[in-house]
Amino acid sequence: MTPRPSVLLFDLGGVLVDFSGVEDLRPLLPEVLDDEALLARWAACPHSLAYGAGQLTTDEFVPLFLRDWRIALEPAVFRTAWQGWVRGWLPGAAALIQELRPQYRLAALSNSNAAHWEQLARLGMLDAFDLALGSHELGVRKPDPDIYRQALRRLAVPAAEVSFFDDSAANVDAARGLGLQAVQVDGPDAVRRHLEAATLI
């Protein structure tokens, strides 16, 4: 029998947070890329991956990204735009968190970077969680199993007591492999539907 979770662990972008990502990158590019090509290039960008694992500072990352993507913006202008890709809560997210807070420990585990984390903090969004962990702080990105192990150590609970919500199938599969109750979702409404179906709210 699946134990009732004591912790709800959330990915941020695409689950609770409106992150524009490639939508705002597309108009900055000198060439037109279809969705598949753009997403594949984004996922494989070595500078974004290194930045998200805390291996580059923002000042180191920005000129490398601009050069390789051939974006004709001054670094300071791009940095401001880049931070603005974190737009705020997705509709229904803030209300859901407020409803869940009295019942569960709430935590976040996100593939992020220093600039986007700074924006999340500026908007007060990280304060919604008892524990918020970014990949750039942990030195590893999902779906690497070590990021989940680090989160479990920080939470000090068994994996089976954690329900994890992410919009990436690879991230969900990796979490399940370590024993977390992991669910793929595409926003706050999907989180709510799962919790209601499991009689957890």
mmCIF file of N, CA and C in Angstrom, residues 10-148:
data_model
loop_
_atom_site.group_PDB
_atom_site.id
_atom_site.type_symbol
_atom_site.label_atom_id
_atom_site.label_comp_id
_atom_site.label_asym_id
_atom_site.label_seq_id
_atom_site.Cartn_x
_atom_site.Cartn_y
_atom_site.Cartn_z
ATOM 1 N N PHE A 10 7.925 19.807 -5.712
ATOM 2 C CA PHE A 10 7.507 20.317 -7.007
ATOM 3 C C PHE A 10 8.681 20.788 -7.859
ATOM 4 N N ASP A 11 8.665 20.391 -9.121
ATOM 5 C CA ASP A 11 9.386 21.146 -10.133
ATOM 6 C C ASP A 11 8.692 22.505 -10.229
ATOM 7 N N LEU A 12 9.372 23.513 -10.773
ATOM 8 C CA LEU A 12 8.763 24.839 -10.838
ATOM 9 C C LEU A 12 8.264 25.173 -12.240
ATOM 10 N N GLY A 13 9.171 25.423 -13.191
ATOM 11 C CA GLY A 13 8.747 25.824 -14.526
ATOM 12 C C GLY A 13 7.858 24.790 -15.194
ATOM 13 N N GLY A 14 6.669 25.217 -15.620
ATOM 14 C CA GLY A 14 5.734 24.318 -16.287
ATOM 15 C C GLY A 14 4.827 23.558 -15.349
ATOM 16 N N VAL A 15 5.141 23.571 -14.053
ATOM 17 C CA VAL A 15 4.307 22.895 -13.054
ATOM 18 C C VAL A 15 3.572 23.920 -12.207
ATOM 19 N N LEU A 16 4.315 24.849 -11.614
ATOM 20 C CA LEU A 16 3.719 25.912 -10.815
ATOM 21 C C LEU A 16 4.064 27.306 -11.333
ATOM 22 N N VAL A 17 5.181 27.418 -12.044
ATOM 23 C CA VAL A 17 5.709 28.717 -12.460
ATOM 24 C C VAL A 17 5.601 28.879 -13.969
ATOM 25 N N ASP A 18 5.183 30.074 -14.375
ATOM 26 C CA ASP A 18 5.113 30.430 -15.789
ATOM 27 C C ASP A 18 6.508 30.838 -16.248
ATOM 28 N N PHE A 19 7.161 29.932 -16.974
ATOM 29 C CA PHE A 19 8.503 30.174 -17.508
ATOM 30 C C PHE A 19 8.411 30.157 -19.022
ATOM 31 N N SER A 20 8.719 31.283 -19.641
ATOM 32 C CA SER A 20 8.471 31.406 -21.076
ATOM 33 C C SER A 20 9.483 30.641 -21.922
ATOM 34 N N GLY A 21 10.739 30.553 -21.452
ATOM 35 C CA GLY A 21 11.745 29.754 -22.132
ATOM 36 C C GLY A 21 11.898 30.056 -23.611
ATOM 37 N N VAL A 22 11.770 29.008 -24.430
ATOM 38 C CA VAL A 22 12.043 29.148 -25.853
ATOM 39 C C VAL A 22 11.074 30.115 -26.541
ATOM 40 N N GLU A 23 9.930 30.339 -25.938
ATOM 41 C CA GLU A 23 8.973 31.278 -26.514
ATOM 42 C C GLU A 23 9.581 32.675 -26.655
ATOM 43 N N ASP A 24 10.330 33.105 -25.656
ATOM 44 C CA ASP A 24 10.969 34.421 -25.699
ATOM 45 C C ASP A 24 12.330 34.377 -26.363
ATOM 46 N N LEU A 25 12.915 33.190 -26.463
ATOM 47 C CA LEU A 25 14.196 33.069 -27.159
ATOM 48 C C LEU A 25 14.024 33.171 -28.665
ATOM 49 N N ARG A 26 12.957 32.612 -29.189
ATOM 50 C CA ARG A 26 12.764 32.518 -30.636
ATOM 51 C C ARG A 26 12.924 33.864 -31.365
ATOM 52 N N PRO A 27 12.262 34.943 -30.917
ATOM 53 C CA PRO A 27 12.393 36.201 -31.668
ATOM 54 C C PRO A 27 13.773 36.846 -31.600
ATOM 55 N N LEU A 28 14.640 36.368 -30.728
ATOM 56 C CA LEU A 28 15.982 36.923 -30.616
ATOM 57 C C LEU A 28 16.961 36.285 -31.596
ATOM 58 N N LEU A 29 16.553 35.173 -32.196
ATOM 59 C CA LEU A 29 17.481 34.401 -33.029
ATOM 60 C C LEU A 29 17.550 34.946 -34.453
ATOM 61 N N PRO A 30 18.732 34.832 -35.086
ATOM 62 C CA PRO A 30 18.869 35.333 -36.452
ATOM 63 C C PRO A 30 18.243 34.418 -37.501
ATOM 64 N N GLU A 31 17.955 33.157 -37.119
ATOM 65 C CA GLU A 31 17.343 32.227 -38.061
ATOM 66 C C GLU A 31 16.063 31.676 -37.465
ATOM 67 N N VAL A 32 15.186 31.181 -38.332
ATOM 68 C CA VAL A 32 13.927 30.597 -37.895
ATOM 69 C C VAL A 32 14.142 29.103 -37.666
ATOM 70 N N LEU A 33 13.815 28.642 -36.466
ATOM 71 C CA LEU A 33 13.898 27.228 -36.139
ATOM 72 C C LEU A 33 12.521 26.713 -35.782
ATOM 73 N N ASP A 34 12.183 25.509 -36.256
ATOM 74 C CA ASP A 34 10.899 24.952 -35.851
ATOM 75 C C ASP A 34 10.991 24.495 -34.400
ATOM 76 N N ASP A 35 9.854 24.157 -33.813
ATOM 77 C CA ASP A 35 9.815 23.837 -32.387
ATOM 78 C C ASP A 35 10.755 22.694 -32.038
ATOM 79 N N GLU A 36 10.756 21.657 -32.852
ATOM 80 C CA GLU A 36 11.576 20.483 -32.549
ATOM 81 C C GLU A 36 13.053 20.842 -32.544
ATOM 82 N N ALA A 37 13.493 21.586 -33.555
ATOM 83 C CA ALA A 37 14.907 21.952 -33.653
ATOM 84 C C ALA A 37 15.314 22.891 -32.528
ATOM 85 N N LEU A 38 14.446 23.832 -32.216
ATOM 86 C CA LEU A 38 14.764 24.794 -31.161
ATOM 87 C C LEU A 38 14.849 24.108 -29.807
ATOM 88 N N LEU A 39 13.893 23.233 -29.511
ATOM 89 C CA LEU A 39 13.899 22.536 -28.228
ATOM 90 C C LEU A 39 15.105 21.605 -28.113
ATOM 91 N N ALA A 40 15.461 20.951 -29.220
ATOM 92 C CA ALA A 40 16.617 20.058 -29.193
ATOM 93 C C ALA A 40 17.908 20.842 -28.954
ATOM 94 N N ARG A 41 18.029 21.988 -29.605
ATOM 95 C CA ARG A 41 19.231 22.806 -29.418
ATOM 96 C C ARG A 41 19.284 23.371 -28.002
ATOM 97 N N TRP A 42 18.133 23.787 -27.497
ATOM 98 C CA TRP A 42 18.047 24.309 -26.133
ATOM 99 C C TRP A 42 18.472 23.240 -25.127
ATOM 100 N N ALA A 43 17.963 22.036 -25.291
ATOM 101 C CA ALA A 43 18.246 20.955 -24.354
ATOM 102 C C ALA A 43 19.717 20.547 -24.366
ATOM 103 N N ALA A 44 20.381 20.767 -25.505
ATOM 104 C CA ALA A 44 21.773 20.343 -25.641
ATOM 105 C C ALA A 44 22.773 21.477 -25.470
ATOM 106 N N CYS A 45 22.306 22.690 -25.222
ATOM 107 C CA CYS A 45 23.202 23.849 -25.124
ATOM 108 C C CYS A 45 24.185 23.648 -23.972
ATOM 109 N N PRO A 46 25.482 23.516 -24.258
ATOM 110 C CA PRO A 46 26.431 23.209 -23.176
ATOM 111 C C PRO A 46 26.546 24.323 -22.146
ATOM 112 N N HIS A 47 26.368 25.566 -22.590
ATOM 113 C CA HIS A 47 26.506 26.671 -21.646
ATOM 114 C C HIS A 47 25.311 26.734 -20.700
ATOM 115 N N SER A 48 24.108 26.479 -21.211
ATOM 116 C CA SER A 48 22.940 26.447 -20.339
ATOM 117 C C SER A 48 23.033 25.296 -19.344
ATOM 118 N N LEU A 49 23.512 24.143 -19.805
ATOM 119 C CA LEU A 49 23.650 22.993 -18.919
ATOM 120 C C LEU A 49 24.676 23.271 -17.828
ATOM 121 N N ALA A 50 25.806 23.853 -18.209
ATOM 122 C CA ALA A 50 26.836 24.176 -17.222
ATOM 123 C C ALA A 50 26.355 25.242 -16.245
ATOM 124 N N TYR A 51 25.661 26.244 -16.761
ATOM 125 C CA TYR A 51 25.125 27.316 -15.912
ATOM 126 C C TYR A 51 24.099 26.757 -14.929
ATOM 127 N N GLY A 52 23.258 25.852 -15.405
ATOM 128 C CA GLY A 52 22.246 25.252 -14.557
ATOM 129 C C GLY A 52 22.805 24.304 -13.513
ATOM 130 N N ALA A 53 24.055 23.885 -13.696
ATOM 131 C CA ALA A 53 24.713 23.035 -12.704
ATOM 132 C C ALA A 53 25.674 23.840 -11.831
ATOM 133 N N GLY A 54 25.606 25.165 -11.946
ATOM 134 C CA GLY A 54 26.431 26.019 -11.109
ATOM 135 C C GLY A 54 27.888 26.073 -11.513
ATOM 136 N N GLN A 55 28.200 25.671 -12.742
ATOM 137 C CA GLN A 55 29.588 25.641 -13.205
ATOM 138 C C GLN A 55 30.015 26.935 -13.892
ATOM 139 N N LEU A 56 29.063 27.811 -14.154
ATOM 140 C CA LEU A 56 29.340 29.131 -14.724
ATOM 141 C C LEU A 56 28.593 30.170 -13.901
ATOM 142 N N THR A 57 29.201 31.340 -13.734
ATOM 143 C CA THR A 57 28.471 32.465 -13.165
ATOM 144 C C THR A 57 27.609 33.087 -14.255
ATOM 145 N N THR A 58 26.695 33.953 -13.863
ATOM 146 C CA THR A 58 25.861 34.645 -14.847
ATOM 147 C C THR A 58 26.725 35.471 -15.787
ATOM 148 N N ASP A 59 27.726 36.154 -15.255
ATOM 149 C CA ASP A 59 28.599 36.983 -16.088
ATOM 150 C C ASP A 59 29.398 36.148 -17.076
ATOM 151 N N GLU A 60 29.716 34.917 -16.710
ATOM 152 C CA GLU A 60 30.419 34.024 -17.635
ATOM 153 C C GLU A 60 29.464 33.440 -18.665
ATOM 154 N N PHE A 61 28.262 33.111 -18.223
ATOM 155 C CA PHE A 61 27.293 32.456 -19.104
ATOM 156 C C PHE A 61 26.792 33.362 -20.219
ATOM 157 N N VAL A 62 26.411 34.589 -19.889
ATOM 158 C CA VAL A 62 25.707 35.445 -20.848
ATOM 159 C C VAL A 62 26.490 35.647 -22.145
ATOM 160 N N PRO A 63 27.768 36.051 -22.124
ATOM 161 C CA PRO A 63 28.459 36.256 -23.409
ATOM 162 C C PRO A 63 28.639 34.974 -24.216
ATOM 163 N N LEU A 64 28.805 33.842 -23.545
ATOM 164 C CA LEU A 64 28.920 32.571 -24.259
ATOM 165 C C LEU A 64 27.610 32.221 -24.954
ATOM 166 N N PHE A 65 26.511 32.406 -24.264
ATOM 167 C CA PHE A 65 25.196 32.112 -24.841
ATOM 168 C C PHE A 65 24.909 33.043 -26.017
ATOM 169 N N LEU A 66 25.186 34.317 -25.856
ATOM 170 C CA LEU A 66 24.953 35.277 -26.938
ATOM 171 C C LEU A 66 25.787 34.933 -28.162
ATOM 172 N N ARG A 67 27.031 34.559 -27.939
ATOM 173 C CA ARG A 67 27.912 34.216 -29.065
ATOM 174 C C ARG A 67 27.423 32.984 -29.815
ATOM 175 N N ASP A 68 27.121 31.920 -29.064
ATOM 176 C CA ASP A 68 26.789 30.662 -29.722
ATOM 177 C C ASP A 68 25.412 30.682 -30.381
ATOM 178 N N TRP A 69 24.486 31.474 -29.824
ATOM 179 C CA TRP A 69 23.155 31.569 -30.411
ATOM 180 C C TRP A 69 23.044 32.760 -31.368
ATOM 181 N N ARG A 70 24.137 33.497 -31.517
ATOM 182 C CA ARG A 70 24.216 34.656 -32.430
ATOM 183 C C ARG A 70 23.068 35.641 -32.167
ATOM 184 N N ILE A 71 22.948 36.017 -30.898
ATOM 185 C CA ILE A 71 21.926 36.967 -30.469
ATOM 186 C C ILE A 71 22.544 38.360 -30.393
ATOM 187 N N ALA A 72 21.955 39.291 -31.088
ATOM 188 C CA ALA A 72 22.527 40.638 -31.214
ATOM 189 C C ALA A 72 21.978 41.566 -30.136
ATOM 190 N N LEU A 73 22.281 41.248 -28.876
ATOM 191 C CA LEU A 73 21.897 42.107 -27.764
ATOM 192 C C LEU A 73 23.121 42.362 -26.893
ATOM 193 N N GLU A 74 23.148 43.518 -26.261
ATOM 194 C CA GLU A 74 24.178 43.772 -25.262
ATOM 195 C C GLU A 74 23.951 42.829 -24.076
ATOM 196 N N PRO A 75 25.024 42.384 -23.433
ATOM 197 C CA PRO A 75 24.869 41.442 -22.319
ATOM 198 C C PRO A 75 23.913 41.913 -21.229
ATOM 199 N N ALA A 76 23.963 43.180 -20.861
ATOM 200 C CA ALA A 76 23.087 43.677 -19.792
ATOM 201 C C ALA A 76 21.622 43.640 -20.222
ATOM 202 N N VAL A 77 21.382 43.941 -21.490
ATOM 203 C CA VAL A 77 20.017 43.919 -22.004
ATOM 204 C C VAL A 77 19.490 42.481 -22.020
ATOM 205 N N PHE A 78 20.327 41.563 -22.485
ATOM 206 C CA PHE A 78 19.902 40.161 -22.524
ATOM 207 C C PHE A 78 19.677 39.619 -21.117
ATOM 208 N N ARG A 79 20.545 39.985 -20.188
ATOM 209 C CA ARG A 79 20.394 39.477 -18.823
ATOM 210 C C ARG A 79 19.050 39.902 -18.232
ATOM 211 N N THR A 80 18.651 41.132 -18.469
ATOM 212 C CA THR A 80 17.354 41.604 -17.976
ATOM 213 C C THR A 80 16.215 40.823 -18.628
ATOM 214 N N ALA A 81 16.333 40.632 -19.958
ATOM 215 C CA ALA A 81 15.302 39.867 -20.669
ATOM 216 C C ALA A 81 15.256 38.425 -20.168
ATOM 217 N N TRP A 82 16.423 37.832 -19.980
ATOM 218 C CA TRP A 82 16.541 36.443 -19.529
ATOM 219 C C TRP A 82 15.857 36.249 -18.183
ATOM 220 N N GLN A 83 16.081 37.157 -17.256
ATOM 221 C CA GLN A 83 15.433 37.040 -15.950
ATOM 222 C C GLN A 83 13.914 37.151 -16.081
ATOM 223 N N GLY A 84 13.464 37.966 -17.030
ATOM 224 C CA GLY A 84 12.036 38.158 -17.230
ATOM 225 C C GLY A 84 11.321 36.956 -17.800
ATOM 226 N N TRP A 85 12.081 35.929 -18.188
ATOM 227 C CA TRP A 85 11.437 34.704 -18.655
ATOM 228 C C TRP A 85 10.705 34.005 -17.514
ATOM 229 N N VAL A 86 11.088 34.280 -16.279
ATOM 230 C CA VAL A 86 10.338 33.822 -15.108
ATOM 231 C C VAL A 86 9.237 34.848 -14.866
ATOM 232 N N ARG A 87 8.006 34.495 -15.184
ATOM 233 C CA ARG A 87 6.922 35.483 -15.233
ATOM 234 C C ARG A 87 6.065 35.531 -13.970
ATOM 235 N N GLY A 88 6.058 34.481 -13.182
ATOM 236 C CA GLY A 88 5.207 34.434 -11.998
ATOM 237 C C GLY A 88 4.508 33.090 -11.902
ATOM 238 N N TRP A 89 3.527 33.026 -11.022
ATOM 239 C CA TRP A 89 2.777 31.779 -10.852
ATOM 240 C C TRP A 89 1.909 31.494 -12.067
ATOM 241 N N LEU A 90 1.778 30.228 -12.406
ATOM 242 C CA LEU A 90 0.759 29.806 -13.355
ATOM 243 C C LEU A 90 -0.614 29.973 -12.701
ATOM 244 N N PRO A 91 -1.664 30.172 -13.490
ATOM 245 C CA PRO A 91 -3.002 30.327 -12.911
ATOM 246 C C PRO A 91 -3.365 29.150 -12.004
ATOM 247 N N GLY A 92 -3.799 29.473 -10.815
ATOM 248 C CA GLY A 92 -4.208 28.457 -9.853
ATOM 249 C C GLY A 92 -3.113 27.960 -8.939
ATOM 250 N N ALA A 93 -1.854 28.288 -9.237
ATOM 251 C CA ALA A 93 -0.744 27.741 -8.454
ATOM 252 C C ALA A 93 -0.703 28.310 -7.043
ATOM 253 N N ALA A 94 -0.817 29.614 -6.920
ATOM 254 C CA ALA A 94 -0.724 30.238 -5.593
ATOM 255 C C ALA A 94 -1.845 29.746 -4.681
ATOM 256 N N ALA A 95 -3.055 29.628 -5.232
ATOM 257 C CA ALA A 95 -4.179 29.147 -4.431
ATOM 258 C C ALA A 95 -3.978 27.697 -4.014
ATOM 259 N N LEU A 96 -3.438 26.890 -4.916
ATOM 260 C CA LEU A 96 -3.186 25.483 -4.593
ATOM 261 C C LEU A 96 -2.173 25.363 -3.460
ATOM 262 N N ILE A 97 -1.089 26.121 -3.541
ATOM 263 C CA ILE A 97 -0.072 26.077 -2.496
ATOM 264 C C ILE A 97 -0.646 26.498 -1.153
ATOM 265 N N GLN A 98 -1.438 27.540 -1.161
ATOM 266 C CA GLN A 98 -2.055 28.005 0.079
ATOM 267 C C GLN A 98 -2.954 26.932 0.677
ATOM 268 N N GLU A 99 -3.653 26.200 -0.169
ATOM 269 C CA GLU A 99 -4.528 25.126 0.303
ATOM 270 C C GLU A 99 -3.737 23.953 0.865
ATOM 271 N N LEU A 100 -2.582 23.667 0.254
ATOM 272 C CA LEU A 100 -1.800 22.504 0.650
ATOM 273 C C LEU A 100 -0.936 22.749 1.883
ATOM 274 N N ARG A 101 -0.571 24.001 2.108
ATOM 275 C CA ARG A 101 0.403 24.315 3.149
ATOM 276 C C ARG A 101 0.018 23.771 4.523
ATOM 277 N N PRO A 102 -1.227 23.860 4.966
ATOM 278 C CA PRO A 102 -1.538 23.345 6.305
ATOM 279 C C PRO A 102 -1.437 21.822 6.424
ATOM 280 N N GLN A 103 -1.418 21.121 5.293
ATOM 281 C CA GLN A 103 -1.488 19.660 5.317
ATOM 282 C C GLN A 103 -0.149 18.974 5.075
ATOM 283 N N TYR A 104 0.773 19.644 4.393
ATOM 284 C CA TYR A 104 2.011 19.004 3.955
ATOM 285 C C TYR A 104 3.198 19.955 4.103
ATOM 286 N N ARG A 105 4.390 19.356 4.182
ATOM 287 C CA ARG A 105 5.601 20.133 3.926
ATOM 288 C C ARG A 105 5.699 20.311 2.412
ATOM 289 N N LEU A 106 5.976 21.506 1.988
ATOM 290 C CA LEU A 106 6.076 21.808 0.566
ATOM 291 C C LEU A 106 7.519 22.146 0.219
ATOM 292 N N ALA A 107 8.006 21.555 -0.857
ATOM 293 C CA ALA A 107 9.383 21.785 -1.277
ATOM 294 C C ALA A 107 9.437 21.918 -2.789
ATOM 295 N N ALA A 108 10.506 22.544 -3.262
ATOM 296 C CA ALA A 108 10.727 22.718 -4.694
ATOM 297 C C ALA A 108 12.086 22.156 -5.064
ATOM 298 N N LEU A 109 12.148 21.525 -6.239
ATOM 299 C CA LEU A 109 13.399 21.003 -6.784
ATOM 300 C C LEU A 109 13.390 21.308 -8.274
ATOM 301 N N SER A 110 14.203 22.280 -8.665
ATOM 302 C CA SER A 110 14.091 22.807 -10.023
ATOM 303 C C SER A 110 15.447 22.861 -10.720
ATOM 304 N N ASN A 111 15.465 22.489 -12.001
ATOM 305 C CA ASN A 111 16.601 22.818 -12.844
ATOM 306 C C ASN A 111 16.538 24.315 -13.115
ATOM 307 N N SER A 112 17.453 25.050 -12.524
ATOM 308 C CA SER A 112 17.389 26.503 -12.617
ATOM 309 C C SER A 112 18.802 27.053 -12.789
ATOM 310 N N ASN A 113 18.964 28.327 -12.553
ATOM 311 C CA ASN A 113 20.267 28.983 -12.637
ATOM 312 C C ASN A 113 20.219 30.220 -11.752
ATOM 313 N N ALA A 114 21.362 30.843 -11.573
ATOM 314 C CA ALA A 114 21.452 31.943 -10.609
ATOM 315 C C ALA A 114 20.512 33.093 -10.944
ATOM 316 N N ALA A 115 20.418 33.470 -12.220
ATOM 317 C CA ALA A 115 19.591 34.620 -12.600
ATOM 318 C C ALA A 115 18.107 34.320 -12.417
ATOM 319 N N HIS A 116 17.667 33.141 -12.828
ATOM 320 C CA HIS A 116 16.249 32.802 -12.688
ATOM 321 C C HIS A 116 15.885 32.587 -11.223
ATOM 322 N N TRP A 117 16.803 32.031 -10.439
ATOM 323 C CA TRP A 117 16.561 31.846 -9.006
ATOM 324 C C TRP A 117 16.428 33.213 -8.326
ATOM 325 N N GLU A 118 17.265 34.136 -8.747
ATOM 326 C CA GLU A 118 17.186 35.500 -8.217
ATOM 327 C C GLU A 118 15.829 36.128 -8.521
ATOM 328 N N GLN A 119 15.321 35.875 -9.720
ATOM 329 C CA GLN A 119 14.008 36.401 -10.091
ATOM 330 C C GLN A 119 12.896 35.739 -9.270
ATOM 331 N N LEU A 120 12.992 34.447 -9.079
ATOM 332 C CA LEU A 120 12.007 33.749 -8.245
ATOM 333 C C LEU A 120 11.999 34.328 -6.828
ATOM 334 N N ALA A 121 13.192 34.597 -6.311
ATOM 335 C CA ALA A 121 13.278 35.180 -4.969
ATOM 336 C C ALA A 121 12.715 36.594 -4.952
ATOM 337 N N ARG A 122 13.022 37.360 -5.991
ATOM 338 C CA ARG A 122 12.542 38.739 -6.060
ATOM 339 C C ARG A 122 11.015 38.792 -6.072
ATOM 340 N N LEU A 123 10.400 37.828 -6.735
ATOM 341 C CA LEU A 123 8.947 37.765 -6.807
ATOM 342 C C LEU A 123 8.322 37.143 -5.558
ATOM 343 N N GLY A 124 9.144 36.714 -4.620
ATOM 344 C CA GLY A 124 8.643 36.121 -3.384
ATOM 345 C C GLY A 124 8.167 34.700 -3.529
ATOM 346 N N MET A 125 8.495 34.055 -4.634
ATOM 347 C CA MET A 125 7.944 32.736 -4.907
ATOM 348 C C MET A 125 8.633 31.630 -4.109
ATOM 349 N N LEU A 126 9.902 31.796 -3.819
ATOM 350 C CA LEU A 126 10.608 30.762 -3.067
ATOM 351 C C LEU A 126 10.121 30.691 -1.626
ATOM 352 N N ASP A 127 9.568 31.788 -1.133
ATOM 353 C CA ASP A 127 9.058 31.819 0.243
ATOM 354 C C ASP A 127 7.838 30.929 0.435
ATOM 355 N N ALA A 128 7.245 30.472 -0.663
ATOM 356 C CA ALA A 128 6.064 29.611 -0.573
ATOM 357 C C ALA A 128 6.414 28.195 -0.120
ATOM 358 N N PHE A 129 7.722 27.870 -0.110
ATOM 359 C CA PHE A 129 8.152 26.501 0.167
ATOM 360 C C PHE A 129 8.931 26.422 1.471
ATOM 361 N N ASP A 130 8.787 25.290 2.143
ATOM 362 C CA ASP A 130 9.591 25.041 3.333
ATOM 363 C C ASP A 130 11.053 24.834 2.960
ATOM 364 N N LEU A 131 11.282 24.303 1.762
ATOM 365 C CA LEU A 131 12.634 24.090 1.256
ATOM 366 C C LEU A 131 12.596 24.263 -0.252
ATOM 367 N N ALA A 132 13.482 25.091 -0.800
ATOM 368 C CA ALA A 132 13.563 25.301 -2.245
ATOM 369 C C ALA A 132 14.994 25.051 -2.688
ATOM 370 N N LEU A 133 15.168 24.107 -3.611
ATOM 371 C CA LEU A 133 16.487 23.690 -4.067
ATOM 372 C C LEU A 133 16.607 23.889 -5.567
ATOM 373 N N GLY A 134 17.649 24.584 -5.985
ATOM 374 C CA GLY A 134 17.932 24.790 -7.402
ATOM 375 C C GLY A 134 19.137 23.981 -7.827
ATOM 376 N N SER A 135 19.107 23.503 -9.058
ATOM 377 C CA SER A 135 20.211 22.673 -9.564
ATOM 378 C C SER A 135 21.546 23.414 -9.511
ATOM 379 N N HIS A 136 21.514 24.718 -9.738
ATOM 380 C CA HIS A 136 22.766 25.489 -9.748
ATOM 381 C C HIS A 136 23.401 25.525 -8.364
ATOM 382 N N GLU A 137 22.597 25.367 -7.317
ATOM 383 C CA GLU A 137 23.127 25.329 -5.953
ATOM 384 C C GLU A 137 23.633 23.935 -5.587
ATOM 385 N N LEU A 138 23.004 22.910 -6.160
ATOM 386 C CA LEU A 138 23.345 21.532 -5.823
ATOM 387 C C LEU A 138 24.454 20.969 -6.700
ATOM 388 N N GLY A 139 24.754 21.638 -7.812
ATOM 389 C CA GLY A 139 25.837 21.194 -8.690
ATOM 390 C C GLY A 139 25.470 20.055 -9.614
ATOM 391 N N VAL A 140 24.187 19.785 -9.762
ATOM 392 C CA VAL A 140 23.729 18.683 -10.613
ATOM 393 C C VAL A 140 22.303 18.969 -11.037
ATOM 394 N N ARG A 141 21.931 18.492 -12.224
ATOM 395 C CA ARG A 141 20.609 18.752 -12.786
ATOM 396 C C ARG A 141 19.793 17.467 -12.855
ATOM 397 N N LYS A 142 18.480 17.621 -12.760
ATOM 398 C CA LYS A 142 17.596 16.491 -13.066
ATOM 399 C C LYS A 142 17.793 16.113 -14.537
ATOM 400 N N PRO A 143 17.763 14.846 -14.891
ATOM 401 C CA PRO A 143 17.334 13.688 -14.093
ATOM 402 C C PRO A 143 18.458 12.917 -13.409
ATOM 403 N N ASP A 144 19.607 13.526 -13.200
ATOM 404 C CA ASP A 144 20.689 12.822 -12.500
ATOM 405 C C ASP A 144 20.181 12.368 -11.123
ATOM 406 N N PRO A 145 20.309 11.084 -10.800
ATOM 407 C CA PRO A 145 19.784 10.598 -9.516
ATOM 408 C C PRO A 145 20.343 11.329 -8.304
ATOM 409 N N ASP A 146 21.547 11.868 -8.410
ATOM 410 C CA ASP A 146 22.157 12.510 -7.247
ATOM 411 C C ASP A 146 21.360 13.722 -6.775
ATOM 412 N N ILE A 147 20.677 14.401 -7.691
ATOM 413 C CA ILE A 147 19.919 15.583 -7.269
ATOM 414 C C ILE A 147 18.761 15.183 -6.358
ATOM 415 N N TYR A 148 18.162 14.037 -6.623
ATOM 416 C CA TYR A 148 17.075 13.557 -5.771
ATOM 417 C C TYR A 148 17.618 13.077 -4.428
#
